[in-house]
Amino acid sequence: MKTVEEFWAAFFGLDVPDFLSPEPKVVPHVGLQGYCGVWLFRRGSQLIVSAPPLLVSELSAVLQAKLNNHPIYLDDKEFIASLGGKVDKVIGPAFQGFLLETDFQSVSSDARLLTNQDEKALADLRAACEQDEWEHADIEMERHPLFGCFENECLVAVATYRIESEVAAFPGLITHPEFRGRGYGKAVLSKALEHGVNHDLLMLYQTLLTNKPAIAVAQTLGYRLYATHLAVRLL
């Protein structure tokens, strides 16, 4: 748990005691540097808002004013409404999970590391999936390692992970629409997690709360909910 707290504290540019303190706060983007948007991170009743540096003062004042009226809890919708016409798109809320090595429940499967010879199979899988699904899965053709499951010669699921810091990574996975619900996603995710854990990485996990199947798969492998977040993209 200490590594999880240290990762998120560094992500927000805070030391661990400040990160863990219950007081709501607005901080300038560190882990999200360059993102034109606002990120609302909730852990229990705790709220941390990551924002572009030029908006920190304004949003801090908004946050304080709202809390003066509602000292116990500030609703996300109410905070977003305060941004007015600046809002382009709201994404989330999303599940933020963490996996302790001692909790990891790996599964045995035929999932394997993909090679350059699998490029066509990977391209075919991408073509079979919705573009938004592929983007949310955070799969990139050039990112390695990539792990896949096949049925006959058809690549039906793929997983990888994105290195987020020296100690942490976020996995991503996607399953062919015609082969979902058969355990392939769980198999490739397990293989990617095993690889990351064996390389001493803290394997985090992020997906939309509405993606209940993905959350269920993650939880069967040992993930626990750490926080939720809401991304507010600005114009």
PDB file of C-alpha atoms in Angstrom:
ATOM      1  CA  MET A   1       0.000   0.000   0.000  1.00  0.00           C
ATOM      2  CA  LYS A   2       2.904   2.345   0.711  1.00  0.00           C
ATOM      3  CA  THR A   3       4.018   2.160  -2.935  1.00  0.00           C
ATOM      4  CA  VAL A   4       0.466   2.978  -4.104  1.00  0.00           C
ATOM      5  CA  GLU A   5       0.323   6.056  -1.876  1.00  0.00           C
ATOM      6  CA  GLU A   6       3.783   7.186  -2.994  1.00  0.00           C
ATOM      7  CA  PHE A   7       2.811   6.825  -6.661  1.00  0.00           C
ATOM      8  CA  TRP A   8      -0.358   8.894  -6.372  1.00  0.00           C
ATOM      9  CA  ALA A   9       1.282  11.501  -4.147  1.00  0.00           C
ATOM     10  CA  ALA A  10       4.002  11.990  -6.781  1.00  0.00           C
ATOM     11  CA  PHE A  11       1.362  12.025  -9.543  1.00  0.00           C
ATOM     12  CA  PHE A  12      -0.222  15.078  -7.900  1.00  0.00           C
ATOM     13  CA  GLY A  13       3.102  16.690  -6.916  1.00  0.00           C
ATOM     14  CA  LEU A  14       2.433  16.193  -3.203  1.00  0.00           C
ATOM     15  CA  ASP A  15       4.285  14.522  -0.378  1.00  0.00           C
ATOM     16  CA  VAL A  16       2.509  11.526   1.110  1.00  0.00           C
ATOM     17  CA  PRO A  17       1.134  13.265   4.260  1.00  0.00           C
ATOM     18  CA  ASP A  18      -0.381  16.072   2.128  1.00  0.00           C
ATOM     19  CA  PHE A  19      -1.787  13.537  -0.304  1.00  0.00           C
ATOM     20  CA  LEU A  20      -3.403  11.552   2.502  1.00  0.00           C
ATOM     21  CA  SER A  21      -4.816  14.574   4.311  1.00  0.00           C
ATOM     22  CA  PRO A  22      -8.622  14.721   4.029  1.00  0.00           C
ATOM     23  CA  GLU A  23      -8.842  18.413   3.092  1.00  0.00           C
ATOM     24  CA  PRO A  24     -10.053  18.964  -0.496  1.00  0.00           C
ATOM     25  CA  LYS A  25      -7.414  20.652  -2.638  1.00  0.00           C
ATOM     26  CA  VAL A  26      -6.664  21.940  -6.127  1.00  0.00           C
ATOM     27  CA  VAL A  27      -3.155  21.296  -7.461  1.00  0.00           C
ATOM     28  CA  PRO A  28      -1.430  22.124 -10.765  1.00  0.00           C
ATOM     29  CA  HIS A  29      -0.972  19.255 -13.209  1.00  0.00           C
ATOM     30  CA  VAL A  30       2.147  17.175 -12.581  1.00  0.00           C
ATOM     31  CA  GLY A  31       1.320  13.655 -13.747  1.00  0.00           C
ATOM     32  CA  LEU A  32      -1.109  15.201 -16.242  1.00  0.00           C
ATOM     33  CA  GLN A  33       1.209  17.978 -17.372  1.00  0.00           C
ATOM     34  CA  GLY A  34       0.016  19.376 -20.703  1.00  0.00           C
ATOM     35  CA  TYR A  35      -3.524  17.994 -20.353  1.00  0.00           C
ATOM     36  CA  CYS A  36      -6.125  20.615 -21.267  1.00  0.00           C
ATOM     37  CA  GLY A  37      -8.628  19.586 -18.681  1.00  0.00           C
ATOM     38  CA  VAL A  38      -9.475  19.090 -15.030  1.00  0.00           C
ATOM     39  CA  TRP A  39      -9.152  15.768 -13.205  1.00  0.00           C
ATOM     40  CA  LEU A  40     -11.306  15.076 -10.117  1.00  0.00           C
ATOM     41  CA  PHE A  41      -9.793  12.293  -8.002  1.00  0.00           C
ATOM     42  CA  ARG A  42     -11.844  10.839  -5.169  1.00  0.00           C
ATOM     43  CA  ARG A  43     -10.620   8.427  -2.501  1.00  0.00           C
ATOM     44  CA  GLY A  44     -13.450   7.924  -0.048  1.00  0.00           C
ATOM     45  CA  SER A  45     -14.552  11.431   0.956  1.00  0.00           C
ATOM     46  CA  GLN A  46     -11.203  12.907  -0.131  1.00  0.00           C
ATOM     47  CA  LEU A  47     -11.145  15.142  -3.232  1.00  0.00           C
ATOM     48  CA  ILE A  48      -8.056  16.231  -5.169  1.00  0.00           C
ATOM     49  CA  VAL A  49      -8.522  18.352  -8.284  1.00  0.00           C
ATOM     50  CA  SER A  50      -5.635  18.403 -10.764  1.00  0.00           C
ATOM     51  CA  ALA A  51      -5.879  21.400 -13.083  1.00  0.00           C
ATOM     52  CA  PRO A  52      -3.893  23.447 -15.609  1.00  0.00           C
ATOM     53  CA  PRO A  53      -1.656  25.871 -13.630  1.00  0.00           C
ATOM     54  CA  LEU A  54      -3.501  28.975 -14.866  1.00  0.00           C
ATOM     55  CA  LEU A  55      -6.786  27.661 -13.429  1.00  0.00           C
ATOM     56  CA  VAL A  56      -5.550  26.601  -9.986  1.00  0.00           C
ATOM     57  CA  SER A  57      -6.282  29.910  -8.233  1.00  0.00           C
ATOM     58  CA  GLU A  58      -9.739  30.246  -9.788  1.00  0.00           C
ATOM     59  CA  LEU A  59     -10.728  26.663  -9.041  1.00  0.00           C
ATOM     60  CA  SER A  60      -9.364  26.842  -5.493  1.00  0.00           C
ATOM     61  CA  ALA A  61     -11.669  29.808  -4.870  1.00  0.00           C
ATOM     62  CA  VAL A  62     -14.604  27.917  -6.428  1.00  0.00           C
ATOM     63  CA  LEU A  63     -13.847  24.870  -4.304  1.00  0.00           C
ATOM     64  CA  GLN A  64     -13.676  26.884  -1.115  1.00  0.00           C
ATOM     65  CA  ALA A  65     -16.902  28.737  -1.892  1.00  0.00           C
ATOM     66  CA  LYS A  66     -18.725  25.494  -2.612  1.00  0.00           C
ATOM     67  CA  LEU A  67     -17.406  23.895   0.569  1.00  0.00           C
ATOM     68  CA  ASN A  68     -18.580  26.870   2.610  1.00  0.00           C
ATOM     69  CA  ASN A  69     -22.088  25.966   1.485  1.00  0.00           C
ATOM     70  CA  HIS A  70     -21.596  22.191   1.649  1.00  0.00           C
ATOM     71  CA  PRO A  71     -18.868  21.514   4.202  1.00  0.00           C
ATOM     72  CA  ILE A  72     -19.329  17.737   4.208  1.00  0.00           C
ATOM     73  CA  TYR A  73     -19.361  16.793   0.524  1.00  0.00           C
ATOM     74  CA  LEU A  74     -19.011  18.530  -2.837  1.00  0.00           C
ATOM     75  CA  ASP A  75     -20.886  16.914  -5.701  1.00  0.00           C
ATOM     76  CA  ASP A  76     -18.884  16.410  -8.920  1.00  0.00           C
ATOM     77  CA  LYS A  77     -21.716  17.745 -11.085  1.00  0.00           C
ATOM     78  CA  GLU A  78     -21.869  20.906  -9.001  1.00  0.00           C
ATOM     79  CA  PHE A  79     -18.145  21.465  -9.385  1.00  0.00           C
ATOM     80  CA  ILE A  80     -18.284  20.827 -13.146  1.00  0.00           C
ATOM     81  CA  ALA A  81     -21.170  23.270 -13.483  1.00  0.00           C
ATOM     82  CA  SER A  82     -18.906  25.966 -12.030  1.00  0.00           C
ATOM     83  CA  LEU A  83     -16.651  25.590 -15.104  1.00  0.00           C
ATOM     84  CA  GLY A  84     -19.476  26.855 -17.282  1.00  0.00           C
ATOM     85  CA  GLY A  85     -18.754  27.141 -21.001  1.00  0.00           C
ATOM     86  CA  LYS A  86     -15.183  25.897 -20.618  1.00  0.00           C
ATOM     87  CA  VAL A  87     -16.301  22.245 -20.624  1.00  0.00           C
ATOM     88  CA  ASP A  88     -15.826  20.247 -23.829  1.00  0.00           C
ATOM     89  CA  LYS A  89     -16.364  16.663 -22.653  1.00  0.00           C
ATOM     90  CA  VAL A  90     -16.734  14.755 -19.375  1.00  0.00           C
ATOM     91  CA  ILE A  91     -15.253  11.245 -19.256  1.00  0.00           C
ATOM     92  CA  GLY A  92     -15.983   8.956 -16.358  1.00  0.00           C
ATOM     93  CA  PRO A  93     -16.267   8.329 -13.536  1.00  0.00           C
ATOM     94  CA  ALA A  94     -13.523   5.746 -13.780  1.00  0.00           C
ATOM     95  CA  PHE A  95     -12.311   2.933 -11.546  1.00  0.00           C
ATOM     96  CA  GLN A  96      -8.734   3.269 -10.219  1.00  0.00           C
ATOM     97  CA  GLY A  97      -7.508  -0.063  -8.912  1.00  0.00           C
ATOM     98  CA  PHE A  98      -4.301  -1.440  -7.478  1.00  0.00           C
ATOM     99  CA  LEU A  99      -2.834  -4.924  -7.292  1.00  0.00           C
ATOM    100  CA  LEU A 100      -0.632  -6.113  -4.451  1.00  0.00           C
ATOM    101  CA  GLU A 101       1.717  -8.930  -5.423  1.00  0.00           C
ATOM    102  CA  THR A 102       0.354 -10.995  -2.530  1.00  0.00           C
ATOM    103  CA  ASP A 103      -3.204 -10.606  -3.916  1.00  0.00           C
ATOM    104  CA  PHE A 104      -2.413 -11.576  -7.506  1.00  0.00           C
ATOM    105  CA  GLN A 105      -4.445 -14.588  -8.647  1.00  0.00           C
ATOM    106  CA  SER A 106      -2.886 -15.595 -11.964  1.00  0.00           C
ATOM    107  CA  VAL A 107      -4.624 -17.967 -14.365  1.00  0.00           C
ATOM    108  CA  SER A 108      -3.080 -20.640 -16.562  1.00  0.00           C
ATOM    109  CA  SER A 109      -3.709 -20.245 -20.296  1.00  0.00           C
ATOM    110  CA  ASP A 110      -2.240 -20.447 -23.794  1.00  0.00           C
ATOM    111  CA  ALA A 111      -1.763 -16.663 -23.915  1.00  0.00           C
ATOM    112  CA  ARG A 112       1.658 -15.811 -25.293  1.00  0.00           C
ATOM    113  CA  LEU A 113       3.986 -12.962 -26.107  1.00  0.00           C
ATOM    114  CA  LEU A 114       3.263 -11.512 -29.561  1.00  0.00           C
ATOM    115  CA  THR A 115       6.040 -11.054 -32.103  1.00  0.00           C
ATOM    116  CA  ASN A 116       6.470  -9.120 -35.350  1.00  0.00           C
ATOM    117  CA  GLN A 117       4.951 -12.100 -37.161  1.00  0.00           C
ATOM    118  CA  ASP A 118       1.632 -11.353 -35.420  1.00  0.00           C
ATOM    119  CA  GLU A 119       1.288  -7.831 -36.854  1.00  0.00           C
ATOM    120  CA  LYS A 120      -1.443  -8.779 -39.348  1.00  0.00           C
ATOM    121  CA  ALA A 121      -3.428 -10.641 -36.670  1.00  0.00           C
ATOM    122  CA  LEU A 122      -3.185  -7.578 -34.421  1.00  0.00           C
ATOM    123  CA  ALA A 123      -4.315  -5.279 -37.243  1.00  0.00           C
ATOM    124  CA  ASP A 124      -7.277  -7.600 -37.919  1.00  0.00           C
ATOM    125  CA  LEU A 125      -8.278  -7.464 -34.236  1.00  0.00           C
ATOM    126  CA  ARG A 126      -8.102  -3.685 -34.278  1.00  0.00           C
ATOM    127  CA  ALA A 127     -10.313  -3.564 -37.379  1.00  0.00           C
ATOM    128  CA  ALA A 128     -12.899  -5.770 -35.655  1.00  0.00           C
ATOM    129  CA  CYS A 129     -13.193  -3.433 -32.642  1.00  0.00           C
ATOM    130  CA  GLU A 130     -14.841  -0.037 -32.309  1.00  0.00           C
ATOM    131  CA  GLN A 131     -12.334   2.803 -32.489  1.00  0.00           C
ATOM    132  CA  ASP A 132     -13.404   4.208 -29.095  1.00  0.00           C
ATOM    133  CA  GLU A 133     -13.028   0.765 -27.512  1.00  0.00           C
ATOM    134  CA  TRP A 134      -9.523   0.412 -28.907  1.00  0.00           C
ATOM    135  CA  GLU A 135      -8.513   3.860 -27.651  1.00  0.00           C
ATOM    136  CA  HIS A 136      -9.932   3.218 -24.161  1.00  0.00           C
ATOM    137  CA  ALA A 137      -8.069  -0.097 -24.049  1.00  0.00           C
ATOM    138  CA  ASP A 138      -4.825   1.872 -24.517  1.00  0.00           C
ATOM    139  CA  ILE A 139      -3.366  -0.684 -26.914  1.00  0.00           C
ATOM    140  CA  GLU A 140      -0.642   0.574 -29.237  1.00  0.00           C
ATOM    141  CA  MET A 141       0.735  -1.531 -32.058  1.00  0.00           C
ATOM    142  CA  GLU A 142       4.303  -0.391 -31.326  1.00  0.00           C
ATOM    143  CA  ARG A 143       4.165  -0.898 -27.546  1.00  0.00           C
ATOM    144  CA  HIS A 144       5.787  -3.967 -26.097  1.00  0.00           C
ATOM    145  CA  PRO A 145       5.298  -6.356 -24.458  1.00  0.00           C
ATOM    146  CA  LEU A 146       2.032  -7.410 -26.081  1.00  0.00           C
ATOM    147  CA  PHE A 147       0.311 -10.645 -25.069  1.00  0.00           C
ATOM    148  CA  GLY A 148      -2.337 -12.403 -27.107  1.00  0.00           C
ATOM    149  CA  CYS A 149      -4.800 -15.299 -27.089  1.00  0.00           C
ATOM    150  CA  PHE A 150      -5.677 -17.115 -30.309  1.00  0.00           C
ATOM    151  CA  GLU A 151      -8.562 -19.293 -31.404  1.00  0.00           C
ATOM    152  CA  ASN A 152      -7.252 -21.254 -34.349  1.00  0.00           C
ATOM    153  CA  GLU A 153      -5.325 -18.509 -36.209  1.00  0.00           C
ATOM    154  CA  CYS A 154      -7.530 -15.606 -35.074  1.00  0.00           C
ATOM    155  CA  LEU A 155      -6.154 -13.242 -32.430  1.00  0.00           C
ATOM    156  CA  VAL A 156      -9.126 -12.857 -30.092  1.00  0.00           C
ATOM    157  CA  ALA A 157      -7.688 -10.848 -27.183  1.00  0.00           C
ATOM    158  CA  VAL A 158      -4.613  -8.753 -26.489  1.00  0.00           C
ATOM    159  CA  ALA A 159      -3.156  -7.059 -23.421  1.00  0.00           C
ATOM    160  CA  THR A 160      -0.180  -4.860 -22.691  1.00  0.00           C
ATOM    161  CA  TYR A 161       0.846  -2.277 -20.132  1.00  0.00           C
ATOM    162  CA  ARG A 162       1.978   1.330 -20.230  1.00  0.00           C
ATOM    163  CA  ILE A 163       4.872   2.341 -17.979  1.00  0.00           C
ATOM    164  CA  GLU A 164       3.689   5.332 -15.942  1.00  0.00           C
ATOM    165  CA  SER A 165       6.714   5.843 -13.699  1.00  0.00           C
ATOM    166  CA  GLU A 166       9.811   4.018 -12.513  1.00  0.00           C
ATOM    167  CA  VAL A 167       7.640   1.868 -10.251  1.00  0.00           C
ATOM    168  CA  ALA A 168       4.166   1.704 -11.788  1.00  0.00           C
ATOM    169  CA  ALA A 169       2.310   0.690 -14.937  1.00  0.00           C
ATOM    170  CA  PHE A 170      -1.266   0.628 -16.256  1.00  0.00           C
ATOM    171  CA  PRO A 171      -2.406  -2.459 -18.210  1.00  0.00           C
ATOM    172  CA  GLY A 172      -4.787  -2.300 -21.127  1.00  0.00           C
ATOM    173  CA  LEU A 173      -6.706  -5.068 -22.861  1.00  0.00           C
ATOM    174  CA  ILE A 174      -9.315  -5.675 -25.507  1.00  0.00           C
ATOM    175  CA  THR A 175     -11.222  -8.722 -26.732  1.00  0.00           C
ATOM    176  CA  HIS A 176     -12.668  -9.370 -30.176  1.00  0.00           C
ATOM    177  CA  PRO A 177     -16.425  -8.574 -30.046  1.00  0.00           C
ATOM    178  CA  GLU A 178     -17.341 -12.095 -31.210  1.00  0.00           C
ATOM    179  CA  PHE A 179     -15.265 -13.809 -28.514  1.00  0.00           C
ATOM    180  CA  ARG A 180     -16.194 -11.907 -25.368  1.00  0.00           C
ATOM    181  CA  GLY A 181     -17.323 -13.650 -22.217  1.00  0.00           C
ATOM    182  CA  ARG A 182     -15.149 -16.721 -22.835  1.00  0.00           C
ATOM    183  CA  GLY A 183     -12.217 -15.901 -20.548  1.00  0.00           C
ATOM    184  CA  TYR A 184      -9.791 -14.669 -23.198  1.00  0.00           C
ATOM    185  CA  GLY A 185      -9.555 -11.166 -21.746  1.00  0.00           C
ATOM    186  CA  LYS A 186      -8.806 -12.544 -18.302  1.00  0.00           C
ATOM    187  CA  ALA A 187      -6.126 -14.817 -19.755  1.00  0.00           C
ATOM    188  CA  VAL A 188      -4.197 -12.078 -21.574  1.00  0.00           C
ATOM    189  CA  LEU A 189      -4.564  -9.629 -18.697  1.00  0.00           C
ATOM    190  CA  SER A 190      -3.195 -12.239 -16.290  1.00  0.00           C
ATOM    191  CA  LYS A 191      -0.194 -12.806 -18.563  1.00  0.00           C
ATOM    192  CA  ALA A 192       0.519  -9.056 -18.796  1.00  0.00           C
ATOM    193  CA  LEU A 193       0.191  -8.650 -15.023  1.00  0.00           C
ATOM    194  CA  GLU A 194       2.500 -11.591 -14.387  1.00  0.00           C
ATOM    195  CA  HIS A 195       5.114  -9.998 -16.645  1.00  0.00           C
ATOM    196  CA  GLY A 196       4.819  -6.623 -14.893  1.00  0.00           C
ATOM    197  CA  VAL A 197       4.891  -8.086 -11.381  1.00  0.00           C
ATOM    198  CA  ASN A 198       7.960 -10.134 -12.288  1.00  0.00           C
ATOM    199  CA  HIS A 199       9.626  -6.864 -13.315  1.00  0.00           C
ATOM    200  CA  ASP A 200       8.837  -5.322  -9.911  1.00  0.00           C
ATOM    201  CA  LEU A 201       6.184  -2.953 -11.256  1.00  0.00           C
ATOM    202  CA  LEU A 202       3.147  -1.773  -9.304  1.00  0.00           C
ATOM    203  CA  MET A 203       0.309  -2.783 -11.619  1.00  0.00           C
ATOM    204  CA  LEU A 204      -2.479  -0.223 -11.414  1.00  0.00           C
ATOM    205  CA  TYR A 205      -5.752  -0.435 -13.317  1.00  0.00           C
ATOM    206  CA  GLN A 206      -8.071   2.116 -14.869  1.00  0.00           C
ATOM    207  CA  THR A 207     -11.386   1.671 -16.660  1.00  0.00           C
ATOM    208  CA  LEU A 208     -14.786   3.344 -16.747  1.00  0.00           C
ATOM    209  CA  LEU A 209     -17.077   2.411 -13.858  1.00  0.00           C
ATOM    210  CA  THR A 210     -19.698   1.515 -16.457  1.00  0.00           C
ATOM    211  CA  ASN A 211     -17.353  -1.178 -17.821  1.00  0.00           C
ATOM    212  CA  LYS A 212     -18.460  -3.693 -15.229  1.00  0.00           C
ATOM    213  CA  PRO A 213     -17.109  -6.780 -17.070  1.00  0.00           C
ATOM    214  CA  ALA A 214     -13.583  -5.286 -17.149  1.00  0.00           C
ATOM    215  CA  ILE A 215     -13.760  -4.408 -13.461  1.00  0.00           C
ATOM    216  CA  ALA A 216     -15.035  -7.897 -12.605  1.00  0.00           C
ATOM    217  CA  VAL A 217     -12.143  -9.498 -14.509  1.00  0.00           C
ATOM    218  CA  ALA A 218      -9.622  -7.278 -12.725  1.00  0.00           C
ATOM    219  CA  GLN A 219     -11.100  -8.073  -9.329  1.00  0.00           C
ATOM    220  CA  THR A 220     -10.978 -11.832  -9.924  1.00  0.00           C
ATOM    221  CA  LEU A 221      -7.237 -11.402 -10.563  1.00  0.00           C
ATOM    222  CA  GLY A 222      -6.802  -9.632  -7.221  1.00  0.00           C
ATOM    223  CA  TYR A 223      -7.389  -5.933  -7.909  1.00  0.00           C
ATOM    224  CA  ARG A 224      -8.938  -3.682  -5.274  1.00  0.00           C
ATOM    225  CA  LEU A 225     -10.613  -0.309  -5.722  1.00  0.00           C
ATOM    226  CA  TYR A 226      -8.361   2.537  -4.604  1.00  0.00           C
ATOM    227  CA  ALA A 227     -10.128   5.637  -5.948  1.00  0.00           C
ATOM    228  CA  THR A 228     -12.322   6.973  -8.737  1.00  0.00           C
ATOM    229  CA  HIS A 229     -11.680   9.848 -11.092  1.00  0.00           C
ATOM    230  CA  LEU A 230     -13.587  12.080 -13.466  1.00  0.00           C
ATOM    231  CA  ALA A 231     -11.848  13.720 -16.430  1.00  0.00           C
ATOM    232  CA  VAL A 232     -13.253  17.062 -17.626  1.00  0.00           C
ATOM    233  CA  ARG A 233     -11.774  18.067 -20.964  1.00  0.00           C
ATOM    234  CA  LEU A 234     -11.775  21.816 -21.554  1.00  0.00           C
ATOM    235  CA  LEU A 235     -12.207  23.836 -24.735  1.00  0.00           C
TER     236      LEU A 235
END
